mmCIF file of C-alpha atoms and ligand atoms in Angstrom:
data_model
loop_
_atom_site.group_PDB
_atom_site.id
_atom_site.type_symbol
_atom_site.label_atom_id
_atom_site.label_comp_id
_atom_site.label_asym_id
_atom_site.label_seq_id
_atom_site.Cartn_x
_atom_site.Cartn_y
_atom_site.Cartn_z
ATOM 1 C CA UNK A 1 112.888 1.790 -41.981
ATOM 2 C CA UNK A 2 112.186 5.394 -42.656
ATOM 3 C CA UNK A 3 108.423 5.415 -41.579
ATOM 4 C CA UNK A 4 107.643 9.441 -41.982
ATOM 5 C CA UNK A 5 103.995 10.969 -41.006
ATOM 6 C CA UNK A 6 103.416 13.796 -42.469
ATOM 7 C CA UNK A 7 101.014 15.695 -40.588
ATOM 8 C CA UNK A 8 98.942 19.237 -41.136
ATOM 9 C CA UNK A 9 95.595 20.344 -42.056
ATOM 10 C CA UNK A 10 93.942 20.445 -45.333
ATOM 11 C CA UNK A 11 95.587 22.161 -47.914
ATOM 12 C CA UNK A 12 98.799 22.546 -45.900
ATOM 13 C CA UNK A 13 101.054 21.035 -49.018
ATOM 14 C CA UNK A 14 101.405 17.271 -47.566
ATOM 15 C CA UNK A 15 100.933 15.982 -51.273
ATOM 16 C CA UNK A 16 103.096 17.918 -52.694
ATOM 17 C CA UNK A 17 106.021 17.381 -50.395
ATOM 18 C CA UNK A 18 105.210 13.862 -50.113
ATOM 19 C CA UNK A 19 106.619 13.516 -54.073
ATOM 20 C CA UNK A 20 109.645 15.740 -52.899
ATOM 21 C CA UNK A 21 110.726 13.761 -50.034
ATOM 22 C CA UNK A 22 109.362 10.479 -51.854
ATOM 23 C CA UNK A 23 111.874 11.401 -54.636
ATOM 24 C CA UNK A 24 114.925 11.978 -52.409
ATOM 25 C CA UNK A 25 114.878 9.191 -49.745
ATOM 26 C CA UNK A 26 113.288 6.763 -52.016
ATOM 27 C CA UNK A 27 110.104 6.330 -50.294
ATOM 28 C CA UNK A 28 106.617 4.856 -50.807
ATOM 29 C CA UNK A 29 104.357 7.089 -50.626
ATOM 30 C CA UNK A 30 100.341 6.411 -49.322
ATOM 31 C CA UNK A 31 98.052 9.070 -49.210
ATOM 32 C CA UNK A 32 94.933 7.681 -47.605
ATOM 33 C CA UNK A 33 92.435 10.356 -49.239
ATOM 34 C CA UNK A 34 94.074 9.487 -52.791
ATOM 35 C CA UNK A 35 93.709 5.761 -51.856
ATOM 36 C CA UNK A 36 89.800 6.520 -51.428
ATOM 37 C CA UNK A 37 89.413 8.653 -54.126
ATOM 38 C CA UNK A 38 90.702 5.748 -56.342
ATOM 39 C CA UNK A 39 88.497 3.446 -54.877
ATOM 40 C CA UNK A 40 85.601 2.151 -57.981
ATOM 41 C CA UNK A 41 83.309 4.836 -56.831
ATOM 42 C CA UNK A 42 80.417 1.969 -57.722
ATOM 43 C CA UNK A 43 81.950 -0.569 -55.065
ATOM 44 C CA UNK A 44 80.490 -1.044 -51.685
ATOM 45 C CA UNK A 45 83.199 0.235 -50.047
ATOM 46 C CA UNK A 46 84.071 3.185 -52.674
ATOM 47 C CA UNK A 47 80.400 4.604 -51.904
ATOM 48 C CA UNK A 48 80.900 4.397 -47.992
ATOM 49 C CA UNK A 49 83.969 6.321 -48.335
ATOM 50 C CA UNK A 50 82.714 8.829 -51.055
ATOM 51 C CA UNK A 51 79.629 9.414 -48.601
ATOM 52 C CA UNK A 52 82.067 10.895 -45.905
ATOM 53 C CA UNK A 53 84.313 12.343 -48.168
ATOM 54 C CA UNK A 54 82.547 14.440 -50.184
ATOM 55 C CA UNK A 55 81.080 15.971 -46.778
ATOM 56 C CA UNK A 56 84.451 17.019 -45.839
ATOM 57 C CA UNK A 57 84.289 14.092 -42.681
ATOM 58 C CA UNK A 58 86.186 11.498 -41.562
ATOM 59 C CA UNK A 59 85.879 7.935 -42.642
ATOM 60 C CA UNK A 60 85.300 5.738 -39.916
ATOM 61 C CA UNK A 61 88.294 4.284 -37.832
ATOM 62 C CA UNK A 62 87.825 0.437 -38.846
ATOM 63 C CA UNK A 63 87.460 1.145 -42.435
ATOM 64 C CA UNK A 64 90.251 3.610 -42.462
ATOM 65 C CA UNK A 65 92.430 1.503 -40.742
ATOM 66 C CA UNK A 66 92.072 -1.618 -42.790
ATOM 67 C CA UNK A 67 92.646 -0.257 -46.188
ATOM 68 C CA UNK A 68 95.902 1.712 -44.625
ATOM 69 C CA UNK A 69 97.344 -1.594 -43.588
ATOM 70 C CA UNK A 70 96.299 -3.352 -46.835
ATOM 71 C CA UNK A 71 98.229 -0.287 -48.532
ATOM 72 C CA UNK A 72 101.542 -0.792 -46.725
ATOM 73 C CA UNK A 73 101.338 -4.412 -46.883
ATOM 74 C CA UNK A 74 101.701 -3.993 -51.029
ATOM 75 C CA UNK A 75 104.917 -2.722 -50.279
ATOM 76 C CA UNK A 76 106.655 -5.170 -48.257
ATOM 77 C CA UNK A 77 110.473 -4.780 -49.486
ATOM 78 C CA UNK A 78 109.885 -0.495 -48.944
ATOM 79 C CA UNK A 79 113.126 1.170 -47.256
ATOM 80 C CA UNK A 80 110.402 3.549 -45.855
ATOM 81 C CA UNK A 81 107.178 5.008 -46.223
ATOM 82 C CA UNK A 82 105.143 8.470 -46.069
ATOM 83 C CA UNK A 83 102.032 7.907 -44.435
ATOM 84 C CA UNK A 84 100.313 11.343 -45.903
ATOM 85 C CA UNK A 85 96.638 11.978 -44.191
ATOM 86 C CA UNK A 86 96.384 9.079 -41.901
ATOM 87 C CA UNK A 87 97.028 8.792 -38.623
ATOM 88 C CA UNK A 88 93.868 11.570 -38.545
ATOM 89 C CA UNK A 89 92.518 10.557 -35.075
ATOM 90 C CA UNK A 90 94.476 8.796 -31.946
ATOM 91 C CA UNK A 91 92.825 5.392 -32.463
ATOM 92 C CA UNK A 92 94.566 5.425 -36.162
ATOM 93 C CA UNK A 93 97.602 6.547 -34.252
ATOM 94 C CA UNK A 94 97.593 3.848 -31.820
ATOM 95 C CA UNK A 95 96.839 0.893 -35.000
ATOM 96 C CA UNK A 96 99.802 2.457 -36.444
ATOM 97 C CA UNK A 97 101.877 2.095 -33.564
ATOM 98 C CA UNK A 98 100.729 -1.614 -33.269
ATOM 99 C CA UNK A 99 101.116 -2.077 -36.987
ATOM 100 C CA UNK A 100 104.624 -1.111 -37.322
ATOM 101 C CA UNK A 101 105.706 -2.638 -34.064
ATOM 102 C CA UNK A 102 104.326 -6.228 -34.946
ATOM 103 C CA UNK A 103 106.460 -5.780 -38.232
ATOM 104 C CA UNK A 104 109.517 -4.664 -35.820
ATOM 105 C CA UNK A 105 109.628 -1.305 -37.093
ATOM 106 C CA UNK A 106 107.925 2.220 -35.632
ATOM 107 C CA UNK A 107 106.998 5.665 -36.902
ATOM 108 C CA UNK A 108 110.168 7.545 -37.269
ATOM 109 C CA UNK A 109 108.968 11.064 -36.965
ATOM 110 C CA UNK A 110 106.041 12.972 -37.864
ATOM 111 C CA UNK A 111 106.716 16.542 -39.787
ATOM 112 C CA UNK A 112 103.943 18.796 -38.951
ATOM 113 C CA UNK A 113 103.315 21.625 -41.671
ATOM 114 C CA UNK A 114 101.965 24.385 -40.086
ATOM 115 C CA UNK A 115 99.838 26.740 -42.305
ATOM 116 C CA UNK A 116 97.240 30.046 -40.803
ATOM 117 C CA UNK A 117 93.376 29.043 -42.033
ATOM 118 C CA UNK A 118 92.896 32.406 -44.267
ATOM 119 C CA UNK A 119 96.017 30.608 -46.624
ATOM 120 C CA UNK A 120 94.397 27.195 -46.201
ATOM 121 C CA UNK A 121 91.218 28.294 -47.550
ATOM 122 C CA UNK A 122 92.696 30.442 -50.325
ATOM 123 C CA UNK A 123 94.821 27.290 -51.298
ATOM 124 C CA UNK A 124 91.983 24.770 -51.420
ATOM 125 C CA UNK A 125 89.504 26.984 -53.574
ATOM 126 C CA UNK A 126 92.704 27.322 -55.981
ATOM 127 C CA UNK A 127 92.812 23.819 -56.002
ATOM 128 C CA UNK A 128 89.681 23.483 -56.981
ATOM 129 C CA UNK A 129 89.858 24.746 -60.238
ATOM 130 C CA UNK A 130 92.317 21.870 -60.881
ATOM 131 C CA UNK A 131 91.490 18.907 -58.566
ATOM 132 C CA UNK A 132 87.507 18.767 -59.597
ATOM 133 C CA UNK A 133 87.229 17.648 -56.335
ATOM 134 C CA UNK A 134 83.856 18.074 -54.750
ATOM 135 C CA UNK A 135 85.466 18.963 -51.104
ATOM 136 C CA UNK A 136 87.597 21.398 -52.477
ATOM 137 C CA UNK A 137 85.305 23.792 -54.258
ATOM 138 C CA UNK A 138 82.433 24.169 -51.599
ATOM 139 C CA UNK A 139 83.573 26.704 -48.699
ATOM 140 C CA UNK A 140 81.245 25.234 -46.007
ATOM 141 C CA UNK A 141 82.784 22.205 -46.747
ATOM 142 C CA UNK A 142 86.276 23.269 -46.354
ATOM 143 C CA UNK A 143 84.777 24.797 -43.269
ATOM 144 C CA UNK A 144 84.233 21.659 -42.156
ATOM 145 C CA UNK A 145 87.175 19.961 -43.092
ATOM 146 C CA UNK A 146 89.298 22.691 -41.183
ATOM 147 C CA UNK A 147 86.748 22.041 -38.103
ATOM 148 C CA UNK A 148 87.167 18.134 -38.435
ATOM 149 C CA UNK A 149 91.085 18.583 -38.080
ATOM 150 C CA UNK A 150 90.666 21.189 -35.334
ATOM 151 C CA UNK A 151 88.495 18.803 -32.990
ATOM 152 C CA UNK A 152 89.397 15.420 -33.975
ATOM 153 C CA UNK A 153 93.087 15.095 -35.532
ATOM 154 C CA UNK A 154 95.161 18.356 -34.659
ATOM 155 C CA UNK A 155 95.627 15.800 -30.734
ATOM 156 C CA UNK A 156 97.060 13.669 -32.498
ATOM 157 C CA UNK A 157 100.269 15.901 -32.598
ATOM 158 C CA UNK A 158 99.700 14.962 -28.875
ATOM 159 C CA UNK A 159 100.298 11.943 -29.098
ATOM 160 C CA UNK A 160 103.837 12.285 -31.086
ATOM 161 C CA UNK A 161 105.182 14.875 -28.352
ATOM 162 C CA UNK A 162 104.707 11.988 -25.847
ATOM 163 C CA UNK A 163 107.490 9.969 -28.239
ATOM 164 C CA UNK A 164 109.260 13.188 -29.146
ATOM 165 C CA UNK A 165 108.710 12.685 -32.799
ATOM 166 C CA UNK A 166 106.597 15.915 -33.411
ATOM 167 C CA UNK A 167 108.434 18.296 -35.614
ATOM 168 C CA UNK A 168 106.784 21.424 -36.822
ATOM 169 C CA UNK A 169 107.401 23.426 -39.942
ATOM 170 C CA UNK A 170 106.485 26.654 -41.375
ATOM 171 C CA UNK A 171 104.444 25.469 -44.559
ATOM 172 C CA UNK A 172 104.198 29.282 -45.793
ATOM 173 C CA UNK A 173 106.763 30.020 -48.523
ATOM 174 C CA UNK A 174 107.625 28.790 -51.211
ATOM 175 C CA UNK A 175 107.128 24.916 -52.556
ATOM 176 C CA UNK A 176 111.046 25.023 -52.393
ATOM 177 C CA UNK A 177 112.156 26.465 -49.578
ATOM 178 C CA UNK A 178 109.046 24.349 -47.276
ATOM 179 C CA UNK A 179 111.177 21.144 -49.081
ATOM 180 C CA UNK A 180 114.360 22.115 -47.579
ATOM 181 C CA UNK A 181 112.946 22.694 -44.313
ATOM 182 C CA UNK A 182 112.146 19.103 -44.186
ATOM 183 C CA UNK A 183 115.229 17.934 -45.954
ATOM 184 C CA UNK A 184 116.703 19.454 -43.043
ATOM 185 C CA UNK A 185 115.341 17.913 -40.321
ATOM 186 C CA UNK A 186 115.366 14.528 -41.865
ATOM 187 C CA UNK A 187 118.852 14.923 -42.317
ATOM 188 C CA UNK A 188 119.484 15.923 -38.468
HETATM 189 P P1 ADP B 1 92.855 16.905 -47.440
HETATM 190 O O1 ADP B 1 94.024 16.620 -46.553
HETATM 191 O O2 ADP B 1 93.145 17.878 -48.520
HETATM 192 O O3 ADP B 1 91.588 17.222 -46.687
HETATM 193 P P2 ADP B 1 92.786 14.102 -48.261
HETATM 194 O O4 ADP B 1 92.945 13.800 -49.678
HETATM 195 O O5 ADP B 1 93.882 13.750 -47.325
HETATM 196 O O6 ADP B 1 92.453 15.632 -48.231
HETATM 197 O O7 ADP B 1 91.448 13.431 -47.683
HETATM 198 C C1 ADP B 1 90.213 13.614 -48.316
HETATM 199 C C2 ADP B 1 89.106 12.957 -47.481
HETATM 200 O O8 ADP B 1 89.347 11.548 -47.361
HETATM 201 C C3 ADP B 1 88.986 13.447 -46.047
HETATM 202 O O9 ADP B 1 88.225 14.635 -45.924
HETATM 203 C C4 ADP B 1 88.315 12.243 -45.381
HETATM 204 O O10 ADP B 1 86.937 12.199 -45.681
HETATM 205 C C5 ADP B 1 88.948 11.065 -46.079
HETATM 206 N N1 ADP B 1 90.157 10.614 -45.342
HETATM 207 C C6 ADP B 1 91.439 10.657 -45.787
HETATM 208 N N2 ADP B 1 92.286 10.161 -44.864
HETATM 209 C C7 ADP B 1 91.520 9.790 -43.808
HETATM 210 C C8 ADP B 1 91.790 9.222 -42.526
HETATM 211 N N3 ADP B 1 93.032 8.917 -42.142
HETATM 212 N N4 ADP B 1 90.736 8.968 -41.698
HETATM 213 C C9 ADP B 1 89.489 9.248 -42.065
HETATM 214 N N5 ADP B 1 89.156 9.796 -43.236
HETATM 215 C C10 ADP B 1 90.154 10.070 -44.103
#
């Protein structure tokens, strides 16, 4: 199994690559923050995570972790998956590691897009205009989803050197060229 994390900080292009490289190796692709945006927003469970969301934090660990695994599990014949947005923190990383290793599989490599703040925050209020979404078009919020990544999931990298699975790529360029980069070292 191809299991791909694709890792980088808000606004760094992981859903947009994600259909590229979902497209070409024939992937499944699970974004946790699209899998809680879907959630009924009048549900238990879609208020909890709308209450963190919204803020620009992190939904908690246990909750996080749960609907990931219910995700993957709807996919149990996948030649691979893209895991875009989650692991975000090292005890996701670590229930991923036991996840996939219980099913006799591991994460194959995490692609790290690498993108300077100024363009991250110039890309997000863009998006705003398009996504509607609430953490996109308030700029303390985006503050503090660049701070969130900074303290609590940019380690996580850490955690992927230890394997030797950490790859890093320029995400500044065009959507193109930042497609190829990663064809490449998939390919390799
Ligand atoms: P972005 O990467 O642009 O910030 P996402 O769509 O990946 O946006 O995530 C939106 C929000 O969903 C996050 O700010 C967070 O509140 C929540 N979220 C998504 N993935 C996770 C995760 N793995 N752990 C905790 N919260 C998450």
């Amino acid at each position: 199994m191809l299991n791909i994390v694709l890792f980088g900080p808000p606004g760094a292009g992981k859903g947009t690559q994600s259909e590229r490289l979902k497209e070409k190796y024939g992937l499944v692709h699970i974004s946790t923050g699209d899998v809680f945006r879907a959630l009924n927003p009048e549900s238990e469970l879609g208020k909890l995570a709308k209450s963190y969301s919204d803020k620009g934090n992190l939904v908690p660990d246990e909750v996080t972790i749960e609907i990931l695994e219910a995700e993957v599990s709807k996919h149990p014949n996948a030649k691979g998956v893209i895991y875009d947005g989650f692991p975000r923190t090292k005890a996701q990383a670590e229930a991923l590691d036991k996840f996939l290793n219980a099913k006799g599989t591991s994460v194959s490599m995490m692609l790290s897009l690498v993108v300077p703040e100024d363009e991250l925050k110039t890309r997000l209020i863009a998006r705003a205009e398009v996504s509607g979404r609430k953490d996109d078009a308030d700029p303390e919020i985006i503050q503090n989803r660049i701070n969130t990544y900074n303290s609590s999931t940019a380690p996580v990298a850490n955690f992927y050197i230890g394997q030797n699975k950490l790859h890093e790529i320029d995400g500044v360029g065009s959507i193109d060229d930042i497609t190829q980069r990663l064809y490449d070292i998939i390919d390799a």
